[in-house]
mmCIF file of C-alpha atoms and ligand atoms in Angstrom:
data_model
loop_
_atom_site.group_PDB
_atom_site.id
_atom_site.type_symbol
_atom_site.label_atom_id
_atom_site.label_comp_id
_atom_site.label_asym_id
_atom_site.label_seq_id
_atom_site.Cartn_x
_atom_site.Cartn_y
_atom_site.Cartn_z
ATOM 1 C CA MET A 2 0.074 -0.034 0.047
ATOM 2 C CA ASP A 3 1.210 3.353 -0.941
ATOM 3 C CA GLU A 4 1.855 5.359 2.161
ATOM 4 C CA ILE A 5 1.509 9.447 2.482
ATOM 5 C CA LYS A 6 3.934 11.365 4.572
ATOM 6 C CA VAL A 7 2.130 14.463 6.177
ATOM 7 C CA PRO A 8 3.611 17.398 8.276
ATOM 8 C CA LYS A 9 4.177 16.740 11.984
ATOM 9 C CA GLY A 10 1.196 17.800 14.116
ATOM 10 C CA LEU A 11 -0.842 17.196 10.835
ATOM 11 C CA THR A 12 -0.572 20.896 10.251
ATOM 12 C CA ASN A 13 -2.743 21.950 7.273
ATOM 13 C CA VAL A 14 -3.820 18.291 6.639
ATOM 14 C CA ILE A 15 -7.389 17.632 6.092
ATOM 15 C CA VAL A 16 -8.171 14.368 7.431
ATOM 16 C CA ASP A 17 -12.039 14.107 7.014
ATOM 17 C CA GLN A 18 -15.092 16.113 6.254
ATOM 18 C CA THR A 19 -17.316 17.810 8.741
ATOM 19 C CA ALA A 20 -20.716 19.815 8.346
ATOM 20 C CA ILE A 21 -20.402 21.229 11.914
ATOM 21 C CA ALA A 22 -17.932 24.175 11.685
ATOM 22 C CA THR A 23 -15.411 25.762 9.439
ATOM 23 C CA THR A 24 -13.556 29.091 8.955
ATOM 24 C CA ASP A 25 -14.576 30.811 5.599
ATOM 25 C CA ALA A 26 -12.155 32.341 3.134
ATOM 26 C CA THR A 27 -12.592 35.735 4.883
ATOM 27 C CA GLY A 28 -11.752 34.390 8.201
ATOM 28 C CA ASN A 29 -15.204 34.274 9.782
ATOM 29 C CA LEU A 30 -16.007 31.092 11.804
ATOM 30 C CA LEU A 31 -19.283 29.486 10.948
ATOM 31 C CA TYR A 32 -21.352 26.842 12.897
ATOM 32 C CA ARG A 33 -23.655 24.977 10.533
ATOM 33 C CA GLY A 34 -23.286 27.714 7.841
ATOM 34 C CA TYR A 35 -24.075 30.644 10.291
ATOM 35 C CA LYS A 36 -21.596 33.222 11.297
ATOM 36 C CA VAL A 37 -20.580 32.813 14.842
ATOM 37 C CA ALA A 38 -20.290 36.599 15.106
ATOM 38 C CA ALA A 39 -23.962 36.753 14.305
ATOM 39 C CA LEU A 40 -24.928 34.077 16.695
ATOM 40 C CA VAL A 41 -23.249 35.979 19.547
ATOM 41 C CA ASP A 42 -25.014 39.151 18.774
ATOM 42 C CA HIS A 43 -28.512 37.835 17.655
ATOM 43 C CA SER A 44 -28.872 34.388 19.263
ATOM 44 C CA ASP A 45 -28.333 32.832 22.589
ATOM 45 C CA PHE A 46 -26.318 29.897 24.147
ATOM 46 C CA GLU A 47 -29.248 27.417 24.189
ATOM 47 C CA SER A 48 -30.254 28.037 20.607
ATOM 48 C CA THR A 49 -26.642 27.866 19.386
ATOM 49 C CA ALA A 50 -26.138 24.679 21.473
ATOM 50 C CA TYR A 51 -29.228 23.144 19.581
ATOM 51 C CA LEU A 52 -27.811 24.317 16.226
ATOM 52 C CA VAL A 53 -24.346 22.829 16.754
ATOM 53 C CA VAL A 54 -25.795 19.568 17.964
ATOM 54 C CA ASN A 55 -28.833 19.163 15.672
ATOM 55 C CA GLY A 56 -27.630 21.011 12.493
ATOM 56 C CA ARG A 57 -30.279 23.729 12.340
ATOM 57 C CA MET A 58 -31.674 26.408 14.375
ATOM 58 C CA PRO A 59 -34.586 25.413 16.691
ATOM 59 C CA ASP A 60 -38.170 26.801 16.308
ATOM 60 C CA ASN A 61 -39.754 27.931 19.707
ATOM 61 C CA ALA A 62 -41.092 24.600 20.506
ATOM 62 C CA GLU A 63 -37.862 22.784 19.831
ATOM 63 C CA ARG A 64 -35.779 25.354 21.876
ATOM 64 C CA LYS A 65 -38.218 24.794 24.815
ATOM 65 C CA ASP A 66 -37.882 20.844 24.589
ATOM 66 C CA PHE A 67 -34.201 21.221 24.382
ATOM 67 C CA ILE A 68 -33.879 23.409 27.382
ATOM 68 C CA ASP A 69 -36.444 21.008 29.184
ATOM 69 C CA SER A 70 -34.332 18.021 28.512
ATOM 70 C CA LEU A 71 -31.128 19.573 29.783
ATOM 71 C CA ARG A 72 -33.202 20.773 32.870
ATOM 72 C CA LYS A 73 -34.244 17.085 33.575
ATOM 73 C CA TYR A 74 -30.723 16.191 34.213
ATOM 74 C CA TYR A 75 -29.787 19.172 36.631
ATOM 75 C CA GLY A 76 -28.583 18.231 39.949
ATOM 76 C CA VAL A 77 -26.123 15.670 41.289
ATOM 77 C CA SER A 78 -26.719 12.379 42.978
ATOM 78 C CA GLU A 79 -25.664 11.631 46.566
ATOM 79 C CA GLN A 80 -23.119 8.999 45.156
ATOM 80 C CA VAL A 81 -21.442 11.801 42.945
ATOM 81 C CA GLN A 82 -21.476 14.230 45.802
ATOM 82 C CA GLU A 83 -19.678 11.667 47.970
ATOM 83 C CA VAL A 84 -16.968 11.001 45.251
ATOM 84 C CA ILE A 85 -16.599 14.856 44.963
ATOM 85 C CA SER A 86 -16.080 15.278 48.692
ATOM 86 C CA ILE A 87 -13.493 12.274 48.804
ATOM 87 C CA LEU A 88 -11.586 13.705 45.901
ATOM 88 C CA LYS A 89 -11.573 17.306 47.137
ATOM 89 C CA GLU A 90 -9.569 18.101 44.020
ATOM 90 C CA LYS A 91 -8.768 21.959 43.646
ATOM 91 C CA ASP A 92 -7.751 21.409 39.865
ATOM 92 C CA LEU A 93 -11.258 21.512 38.374
ATOM 93 C CA MET A 94 -10.203 20.081 35.145
ATOM 94 C CA ARG A 95 -8.753 16.938 36.950
ATOM 95 C CA SER A 96 -11.946 16.732 39.001
ATOM 96 C CA LEU A 97 -14.249 17.078 35.957
ATOM 97 C CA ARG A 98 -12.356 14.429 33.992
ATOM 98 C CA SER A 99 -12.377 12.026 36.944
ATOM 99 C CA LEU A 100 -16.105 12.580 37.614
ATOM 100 C CA VAL A 101 -17.072 11.990 33.817
ATOM 101 C CA SER A 102 -14.875 8.809 33.782
ATOM 102 C CA LEU A 103 -16.489 7.384 36.696
ATOM 103 C CA TYR A 104 -20.003 8.481 35.676
ATOM 104 C CA PRO A 105 -22.516 5.533 36.368
ATOM 105 C CA TYR A 106 -24.599 4.561 33.122
ATOM 106 C CA GLN A 107 -26.228 1.402 31.978
ATOM 107 C CA ASN A 108 -27.512 0.942 28.456
ATOM 108 C CA THR A 109 -28.519 4.653 28.336
ATOM 109 C CA GLU A 110 -29.116 5.817 24.559
ATOM 110 C CA SER A 111 -26.074 7.619 23.577
ATOM 111 C CA ASP A 112 -27.748 10.860 22.407
ATOM 112 C CA LYS A 113 -29.579 11.189 25.866
ATOM 113 C CA LEU A 114 -26.254 10.166 27.847
ATOM 114 C CA MET A 115 -24.415 12.956 26.098
ATOM 115 C CA LEU A 116 -26.966 15.612 26.866
ATOM 116 C CA GLU A 117 -27.222 14.469 30.496
ATOM 117 C CA MET A 118 -23.281 14.806 30.754
ATOM 118 C CA ALA A 119 -23.558 18.446 29.160
ATOM 119 C CA ALA A 120 -26.068 19.263 31.767
ATOM 120 C CA LYS A 121 -23.995 17.852 34.544
ATOM 121 C CA PHE A 122 -20.699 19.700 33.529
ATOM 122 C CA PRO A 123 -21.572 22.970 35.507
ATOM 123 C CA GLU A 124 -22.837 21.002 38.517
ATOM 124 C CA PHE A 125 -19.601 18.907 38.645
ATOM 125 C CA ILE A 126 -17.439 22.077 38.279
ATOM 126 C CA SER A 127 -19.321 24.099 40.902
ATOM 127 C CA LEU A 128 -19.676 21.241 43.469
ATOM 128 C CA SER A 129 -15.918 20.284 43.059
ATOM 129 C CA TYR A 130 -14.698 23.897 43.714
ATOM 130 C CA ARG A 131 -16.852 24.451 46.661
ATOM 131 C CA LEU A 132 -16.190 21.131 48.405
ATOM 132 C CA ALA A 133 -12.549 21.459 47.883
ATOM 133 C CA ASN A 134 -12.514 24.938 49.203
ATOM 134 C CA GLY A 135 -14.657 24.147 52.300
ATOM 135 C CA LEU A 136 -17.829 25.966 50.923
ATOM 136 C CA LYS A 137 -21.469 24.855 51.113
ATOM 137 C CA PRO A 138 -22.960 23.531 47.906
ATOM 138 C CA LEU A 139 -25.121 26.377 46.197
ATOM 139 C CA SER A 140 -28.821 25.856 45.762
ATOM 140 C CA PRO A 141 -29.291 26.158 42.110
ATOM 141 C CA ILE A 142 -31.343 28.958 40.664
ATOM 142 C CA ASP A 143 -34.005 28.904 37.828
ATOM 143 C CA GLY A 144 -33.144 30.730 34.650
ATOM 144 C CA THR A 145 -31.216 30.238 31.400
ATOM 145 C CA PHE A 146 -28.426 27.839 31.063
ATOM 146 C CA THR A 147 -25.910 30.587 31.451
ATOM 147 C CA GLU A 148 -27.702 32.405 34.282
ATOM 148 C CA ARG A 149 -27.554 29.272 36.156
ATOM 149 C CA PHE A 150 -24.044 28.483 35.200
ATOM 150 C CA TYR A 151 -22.781 32.151 36.184
ATOM 151 C CA HIS A 152 -24.556 31.500 39.562
ATOM 152 C CA LEU A 153 -22.975 28.270 40.022
ATOM 153 C CA ILE A 154 -19.468 29.603 39.384
ATOM 154 C CA THR A 155 -19.678 32.879 41.191
ATOM 155 C CA GLY A 156 -22.430 32.286 43.694
ATOM 156 C CA LYS A 157 -24.208 35.596 42.342
ATOM 157 C CA ILE A 158 -27.156 36.256 40.360
ATOM 158 C CA ASP A 159 -26.573 38.852 37.628
ATOM 159 C CA PRO A 160 -28.439 38.332 34.405
ATOM 160 C CA GLU A 161 -26.427 40.874 32.532
ATOM 161 C CA LYS A 162 -23.124 39.423 33.462
ATOM 162 C CA ALA A 163 -24.527 35.909 32.568
ATOM 163 C CA ARG A 164 -25.529 37.265 29.134
ATOM 164 C CA HIS A 165 -21.860 38.056 28.624
ATOM 165 C CA VAL A 166 -20.751 34.594 29.875
ATOM 166 C CA GLY A 167 -23.219 33.256 27.372
ATOM 167 C CA MET A 168 -21.621 35.169 24.442
ATOM 168 C CA LEU A 169 -18.112 33.939 25.458
ATOM 169 C CA MET A 170 -19.439 30.347 25.697
ATOM 170 C CA ILE A 171 -20.930 30.578 22.235
ATOM 171 C CA LEU A 172 -17.439 31.449 21.009
ATOM 172 C CA TYR A 173 -16.004 28.556 22.798
ATOM 173 C CA MET A 174 -18.536 26.031 21.706
ATOM 174 C CA GLU A 175 -17.062 24.647 18.575
ATOM 175 C CA HIS A 176 -14.090 24.694 16.298
ATOM 176 C CA GLU A 177 -13.917 21.854 13.920
ATOM 177 C CA PHE A 178 -10.919 19.372 14.262
ATOM 178 C CA ASN A 179 -9.242 21.202 17.401
ATOM 179 C CA ALA A 180 -7.050 18.934 19.351
ATOM 180 C CA SER A 181 -9.666 17.717 21.953
ATOM 181 C CA THR A 182 -12.323 17.107 19.296
ATOM 182 C CA PHE A 183 -10.004 15.075 17.174
ATOM 183 C CA ALA A 184 -8.974 13.159 20.218
ATOM 184 C CA LEU A 185 -12.776 12.404 20.898
ATOM 185 C CA ARG A 186 -13.293 11.343 17.223
ATOM 186 C CA VAL A 187 -10.354 8.883 17.495
ATOM 187 C CA THR A 188 -12.021 7.440 20.494
ATOM 188 C CA ALA A 189 -15.456 7.433 18.950
ATOM 189 C CA SER A 190 -14.033 5.703 15.838
ATOM 190 C CA THR A 191 -13.246 2.721 17.862
ATOM 191 C CA LEU A 192 -16.933 2.600 18.787
ATOM 192 C CA ALA A 193 -16.145 3.407 22.442
ATOM 193 C CA ASP A 194 -19.154 4.755 24.413
ATOM 194 C CA PRO A 195 -19.596 8.680 24.843
ATOM 195 C CA ILE A 196 -18.338 8.663 28.463
ATOM 196 C CA SER A 197 -14.972 7.297 27.055
ATOM 197 C CA ALA A 198 -14.974 9.848 24.302
ATOM 198 C CA PHE A 199 -15.627 12.784 26.652
ATOM 199 C CA THR A 200 -12.946 11.646 29.014
ATOM 200 C CA THR A 201 -10.366 11.683 26.108
ATOM 201 C CA ALA A 202 -11.509 15.034 25.051
ATOM 202 C CA LEU A 203 -11.623 16.546 28.643
ATOM 203 C CA ALA A 204 -7.881 15.214 29.081
ATOM 204 C CA THR A 205 -6.830 16.697 25.888
ATOM 205 C CA LEU A 206 -8.340 20.044 26.342
ATOM 206 C CA LYS A 207 -6.608 20.359 29.799
ATOM 207 C CA GLY A 208 -3.031 20.821 28.105
ATOM 208 C CA PRO A 209 -1.550 24.272 28.258
ATOM 209 C CA LEU A 210 -1.226 24.434 24.281
ATOM 210 C CA HIS A 211 -4.996 23.952 24.079
ATOM 211 C CA GLY A 212 -7.770 24.764 26.673
ATOM 212 C CA GLY A 213 -5.377 25.061 29.561
ATOM 213 C CA ALA A 214 -4.021 28.319 28.079
ATOM 214 C CA ASN A 215 -6.616 30.504 29.296
ATOM 215 C CA SER A 216 -5.908 29.601 32.972
ATOM 216 C CA GLU A 217 -2.257 30.803 32.763
ATOM 217 C CA ILE A 218 -2.853 34.188 31.245
ATOM 218 C CA LEU A 219 -3.726 36.009 34.372
ATOM 219 C CA ASP A 220 -0.690 34.677 36.218
ATOM 220 C CA PHE A 221 1.552 37.036 34.050
ATOM 221 C CA PHE A 222 -1.203 39.589 32.971
ATOM 222 C CA ASN A 223 -2.229 40.667 36.320
ATOM 223 C CA LYS A 224 1.393 41.488 37.332
ATOM 224 C CA PHE A 225 1.791 44.305 34.816
ATOM 225 C CA LYS A 226 1.196 47.806 36.288
ATOM 226 C CA ASP A 227 1.268 49.491 32.985
ATOM 227 C CA GLY A 228 1.881 48.883 29.074
ATOM 228 C CA ASP A 229 5.737 49.263 29.407
ATOM 229 C CA GLU A 230 5.853 46.467 31.929
ATOM 230 C CA ALA A 231 3.934 44.330 29.523
ATOM 231 C CA VAL A 232 6.250 45.066 26.542
ATOM 232 C CA LYS A 233 9.157 44.252 28.745
ATOM 233 C CA TYR A 234 7.597 40.710 29.657
ATOM 234 C CA VAL A 235 6.906 39.985 25.927
ATOM 235 C CA ASP A 236 10.497 40.986 24.979
ATOM 236 C CA GLU A 237 11.780 38.871 28.006
ATOM 237 C CA GLN A 238 9.854 35.893 26.766
ATOM 238 C CA ILE A 239 11.022 36.145 23.187
ATOM 239 C CA ALA A 240 14.660 36.403 24.228
ATOM 240 C CA LYS A 241 14.307 33.252 26.289
ATOM 241 C CA GLY A 242 12.672 31.400 23.475
ATOM 242 C CA GLU A 243 9.530 31.022 25.626
ATOM 243 C CA LYS A 244 5.875 31.330 24.388
ATOM 244 C CA VAL A 245 3.462 33.956 25.621
ATOM 245 C CA MET A 246 0.163 32.247 26.594
ATOM 246 C CA GLY A 247 -2.696 33.443 24.653
ATOM 247 C CA PHE A 248 -0.931 34.045 21.345
ATOM 248 C CA GLY A 249 -0.721 31.985 18.312
ATOM 249 C CA HIS A 250 -3.044 29.532 16.566
ATOM 250 C CA ARG A 251 -2.739 26.608 14.164
ATOM 251 C CA ILE A 252 -5.531 28.033 11.907
ATOM 252 C CA TYR A 253 -5.428 31.835 12.510
ATOM 253 C CA LYS A 254 -2.183 33.202 11.473
ATOM 254 C CA ARG A 255 -3.105 36.820 11.095
ATOM 255 C CA LEU A 256 -6.228 37.294 13.214
ATOM 256 C CA ASP A 257 -8.459 35.301 15.334
ATOM 257 C CA PRO A 258 -11.835 36.675 14.751
ATOM 258 C CA ARG A 259 -13.070 35.318 18.179
ATOM 259 C CA ALA A 260 -10.505 37.234 20.097
ATOM 260 C CA GLN A 261 -11.440 40.498 18.288
ATOM 261 C CA GLN A 262 -15.022 39.855 19.168
ATOM 262 C CA VAL A 263 -14.305 39.250 22.864
ATOM 263 C CA LYS A 264 -12.180 42.388 22.781
ATOM 264 C CA ALA A 265 -15.105 44.463 21.495
ATOM 265 C CA LYS A 266 -17.417 42.916 24.267
ATOM 266 C CA LEU A 267 -14.616 43.698 26.826
ATOM 267 C CA LYS A 268 -14.720 47.231 25.639
ATOM 268 C CA GLU A 269 -18.514 47.471 26.174
ATOM 269 C CA ILE A 270 -18.092 46.471 29.793
ATOM 270 C CA ALA A 271 -14.756 47.943 30.714
ATOM 271 C CA GLY A 272 -14.542 50.934 28.541
ATOM 272 C CA ASP A 273 -11.312 52.198 27.541
ATOM 273 C CA SER A 274 -9.720 50.888 30.828
ATOM 274 C CA LYS A 275 -6.112 50.409 31.974
ATOM 275 C CA VAL A 276 -6.567 46.528 31.563
ATOM 276 C CA LEU A 277 -7.612 47.061 27.947
ATOM 277 C CA GLN A 278 -4.484 49.500 27.333
ATOM 278 C CA ILE A 279 -2.260 46.808 28.846
ATOM 279 C CA ALA A 280 -3.844 44.010 26.820
ATOM 280 C CA GLU A 281 -3.453 46.099 23.560
ATOM 281 C CA ALA A 282 0.198 46.762 24.619
ATOM 282 C CA VAL A 283 0.940 43.078 24.748
ATOM 283 C CA GLU A 284 -0.914 42.272 21.570
ATOM 284 C CA ASN A 285 0.752 45.199 19.609
ATOM 285 C CA ARG A 286 4.149 44.091 20.867
ATOM 286 C CA MET A 287 3.550 40.334 19.965
ATOM 287 C CA TRP A 288 2.592 41.638 16.434
ATOM 288 C CA GLU A 289 5.624 43.985 16.189
ATOM 289 C CA ARG A 290 8.143 41.231 17.254
ATOM 290 C CA LYS A 291 6.657 37.957 16.020
ATOM 291 C CA SER A 292 3.622 38.614 13.771
ATOM 292 C CA ILE A 293 1.478 36.433 16.096
ATOM 293 C CA PRO A 294 -1.978 37.474 16.757
ATOM 294 C CA ALA A 295 -3.859 37.278 20.109
ATOM 295 C CA ASN A 296 -6.037 34.140 20.224
ATOM 296 C CA LEU A 297 -9.479 33.682 21.915
ATOM 297 C CA ASP A 298 -7.976 32.622 25.156
ATOM 298 C CA PHE A 299 -6.072 35.873 25.717
ATOM 299 C CA TYR A 300 -9.086 38.252 25.620
ATOM 300 C CA ALA A 301 -11.437 35.526 27.164
ATOM 301 C CA ALA A 302 -9.108 35.296 30.282
ATOM 302 C CA ILE A 303 -9.271 39.081 30.717
ATOM 303 C CA TYR A 304 -13.002 39.157 29.830
ATOM 304 C CA MET A 305 -13.714 36.365 32.699
ATOM 305 C CA ASP A 306 -11.598 38.208 35.143
ATOM 306 C CA THR A 307 -13.542 41.517 34.411
ATOM 307 C CA LEU A 308 -16.871 39.507 34.864
ATOM 308 C CA GLY A 309 -15.690 38.497 38.366
ATOM 309 C CA ILE A 310 -15.022 34.823 37.560
ATOM 310 C CA SER A 311 -12.313 32.935 39.451
ATOM 311 C CA GLN A 312 -9.249 31.739 37.268
ATOM 312 C CA ASP A 313 -10.059 28.163 38.524
ATOM 313 C CA PHE A 314 -13.185 28.069 36.248
ATOM 314 C CA TYR A 315 -11.559 29.314 33.041
ATOM 315 C CA THR A 316 -10.813 25.917 31.489
ATOM 316 C CA PRO A 317 -13.740 24.228 32.929
ATOM 317 C CA LEU A 318 -16.089 27.009 31.372
ATOM 318 C CA PHE A 319 -14.428 26.129 27.983
ATOM 319 C CA ALA A 320 -15.257 22.568 28.567
ATOM 320 C CA ALA A 321 -18.806 23.328 29.595
ATOM 321 C CA SER A 322 -19.278 24.978 26.311
ATOM 322 C CA ARG A 323 -17.217 22.766 23.939
ATOM 323 C CA VAL A 324 -19.020 19.700 25.241
ATOM 324 C CA PHE A 325 -21.909 20.600 22.776
ATOM 325 C CA GLY A 326 -19.518 20.484 19.903
ATOM 326 C CA TRP A 327 -18.115 17.262 21.192
ATOM 327 C CA ILE A 328 -21.697 15.901 21.090
ATOM 328 C CA ALA A 329 -22.036 16.861 17.326
ATOM 329 C CA HIS A 330 -18.798 15.362 16.483
ATOM 330 C CA TYR A 331 -19.332 12.176 18.362
ATOM 331 C CA LYS A 332 -22.419 11.569 16.329
ATOM 332 C CA GLU A 333 -21.044 12.722 13.108
ATOM 333 C CA GLN A 334 -18.044 10.276 13.343
ATOM 334 C CA LEU A 335 -20.414 7.404 13.784
ATOM 335 C CA VAL A 336 -22.022 8.078 10.449
ATOM 336 C CA GLY A 337 -20.004 6.009 7.955
ATOM 337 C CA ASN A 338 -17.330 5.519 10.627
ATOM 338 C CA LYS A 339 -13.912 4.255 9.768
ATOM 339 C CA LEU A 340 -11.389 3.588 12.575
ATOM 340 C CA ILE A 341 -8.859 6.320 12.651
ATOM 341 C CA ARG A 342 -5.494 4.685 12.765
ATOM 342 C CA PRO A 343 -2.512 6.249 11.082
ATOM 343 C CA SER A 344 0.860 4.874 10.496
ATOM 344 C CA SER A 345 4.319 5.856 11.705
ATOM 345 C CA GLU A 346 7.731 6.021 10.249
ATOM 346 C CA TYR A 347 10.006 3.759 12.374
ATOM 347 C CA SER A 348 12.958 5.583 13.692
ATOM 348 C CA GLY A 349 14.377 3.045 16.297
ATOM 349 C CA PRO A 350 16.834 0.411 16.044
ATOM 350 C CA THR A 351 16.629 -2.929 14.297
ATOM 351 C CA GLY A 352 18.468 -6.140 14.429
ATOM 352 C CA LEU A 353 19.342 -6.132 18.320
ATOM 353 C CA LYS A 354 20.229 -9.517 19.702
ATOM 354 C CA LEU A 355 19.233 -10.829 23.128
HETATM 355 N N1 COA B 1 4.560 33.010 21.787
HETATM 356 C C1 COA B 1 5.827 33.120 21.283
HETATM 357 N N2 COA B 1 6.101 32.419 20.154
HETATM 358 C C2 COA B 1 5.129 31.673 19.580
HETATM 359 C C3 COA B 1 3.902 31.540 20.148
HETATM 360 C C4 COA B 1 3.451 32.246 21.427
HETATM 361 N N3 COA B 1 2.375 32.229 22.094
HETATM 362 N N4 COA B 1 3.010 30.700 19.399
HETATM 363 C C5 COA B 1 3.871 30.270 18.446
HETATM 364 N N5 COA B 1 5.029 30.896 18.570
HETATM 365 C C6 COA B 1 6.190 30.658 17.534
HETATM 366 C C7 COA B 1 6.910 29.421 17.731
HETATM 367 O O1 COA B 1 7.942 29.488 18.690
HETATM 368 C C8 COA B 1 7.385 29.116 16.438
HETATM 369 O O2 COA B 1 8.574 29.851 16.052
HETATM 370 P P1 COA B 1 9.749 29.275 15.306
HETATM 371 O O3 COA B 1 9.168 28.981 13.966
HETATM 372 O O4 COA B 1 10.756 30.438 15.435
HETATM 373 O O5 COA B 1 10.173 28.092 16.103
HETATM 374 C C9 COA B 1 6.246 29.692 15.489
HETATM 375 O O6 COA B 1 5.646 30.658 16.230
HETATM 376 C C10 COA B 1 5.254 28.610 15.110
HETATM 377 O O7 COA B 1 4.799 28.038 16.389
HETATM 378 P P2 COA B 1 4.142 26.715 16.506
HETATM 379 O O8 COA B 1 3.983 26.270 17.857
HETATM 380 O O9 COA B 1 4.945 25.753 15.581
HETATM 381 O O10 COA B 1 2.794 26.745 15.788
HETATM 382 P P3 COA B 1 1.578 25.964 16.038
HETATM 383 O O11 COA B 1 0.655 26.043 14.812
HETATM 384 O O12 COA B 1 2.114 24.408 16.076
HETATM 385 O O13 COA B 1 1.048 26.278 17.407
HETATM 386 C C11 COA B 1 -0.123 26.894 19.235
HETATM 387 C C12 COA B 1 -0.075 26.778 17.788
HETATM 388 C C13 COA B 1 -1.485 27.491 19.662
HETATM 389 C C14 COA B 1 0.218 25.677 19.878
HETATM 390 C C15 COA B 1 1.148 27.887 19.608
HETATM 391 O O14 COA B 1 0.723 29.279 18.928
HETATM 392 C C16 COA B 1 1.216 28.130 21.154
HETATM 393 O O15 COA B 1 1.806 27.313 21.883
HETATM 394 N N6 COA B 1 0.642 29.236 21.779
HETATM 395 C C17 COA B 1 0.644 29.412 23.077
HETATM 396 C C18 COA B 1 -0.591 28.450 23.791
HETATM 397 C C19 COA B 1 -1.967 29.055 23.597
HETATM 398 O O16 COA B 1 -2.278 30.234 23.752
HETATM 399 N N7 COA B 1 -2.832 28.145 23.336
HETATM 400 C C20 COA B 1 -4.189 28.380 22.888
HETATM 401 C C21 COA B 1 -4.466 28.085 21.511
HETATM 402 S S1 COA B 1 -6.129 28.652 21.124
#
């Protein structure tokens, strides 16, 4: 059989088709054919999640049914609460990954099971945080998915801030064959169950080159008193050959449209603040020195900080949103499935004698 060599990291290699998301020729991210920028401005989290999972915008009755079916799965069993209180894991991605992998299920139909998991992610995240930090569990509120989520992660009720969280979660929801989704599709291609596929995806999302990046940005960003300090940091990182978290992307080499949209939303809530000036100083310096643009995670971290969300929740928030993309990809992979199993070029020794 003829073998094909592809670049390391599969850069620019098209490995399969998807009808879920793409970036068009002018750099717009599309979900199921709709511009994500328009979904952020004119739709909401629940309708966008329905769109991504089911392939079309819901009518009013379908939207209500979708919300009701998520609501049915809200709450955490005593058994799961007990596991969380034993784990007491402060790293919420570790906790989420463990809880998902341990989730008890039997013969549940996979579409229902995946929706159940998506509904549970916010509960797992909130309860893990609270029990690991000696806080009482919150009594959940009624309201939209994102109002409830905002309350679960901050303990506060604030529909306006929750609306902003919803906009950010729409931007985080889907991104075709990103690393965690591709990992999930590899697992799905073996015909493993959705729980195994989500565990793979969560483990992959956690890494700092992917979803873990957003939780590292404030570590350096909040130390800057002004733009000059930010520029100095960028120069030092480059001199050391180190990366600046929140910059660079496999697909967006000139501009990440999602980052620019979050920046615009940040301007709406923070005005032309010092935070924004410092962020722009980092962005401009990275462009001057390396021609590398800010990615979604850079502005998302600053946005979440401005919305009063603790850093512990940044990557978990990404997961709680991306899980709807994972559902769509799990289902898509199983249509005309083929096991994903590439080959490798051997570079080790041969002919060794015992
Ligand atoms: N800071 C400094 N330099 C960076 C950089 C960053 N954030 N991202 C990429 N570069 C540089 C690399 O050092 C490399 O330089 P070289 O050619 O001189 O060796 C070049 O740009 C290409 O980078 P590479 O890592 O090969 O590109 P990629 O497409 O494989 O990587 C990322 C994409 C996202 C993994 C990479 O940009 C990165 O590590 N960013 C930081 C982590 C991050 O924010 N992740 C979230 C992604 S949404």
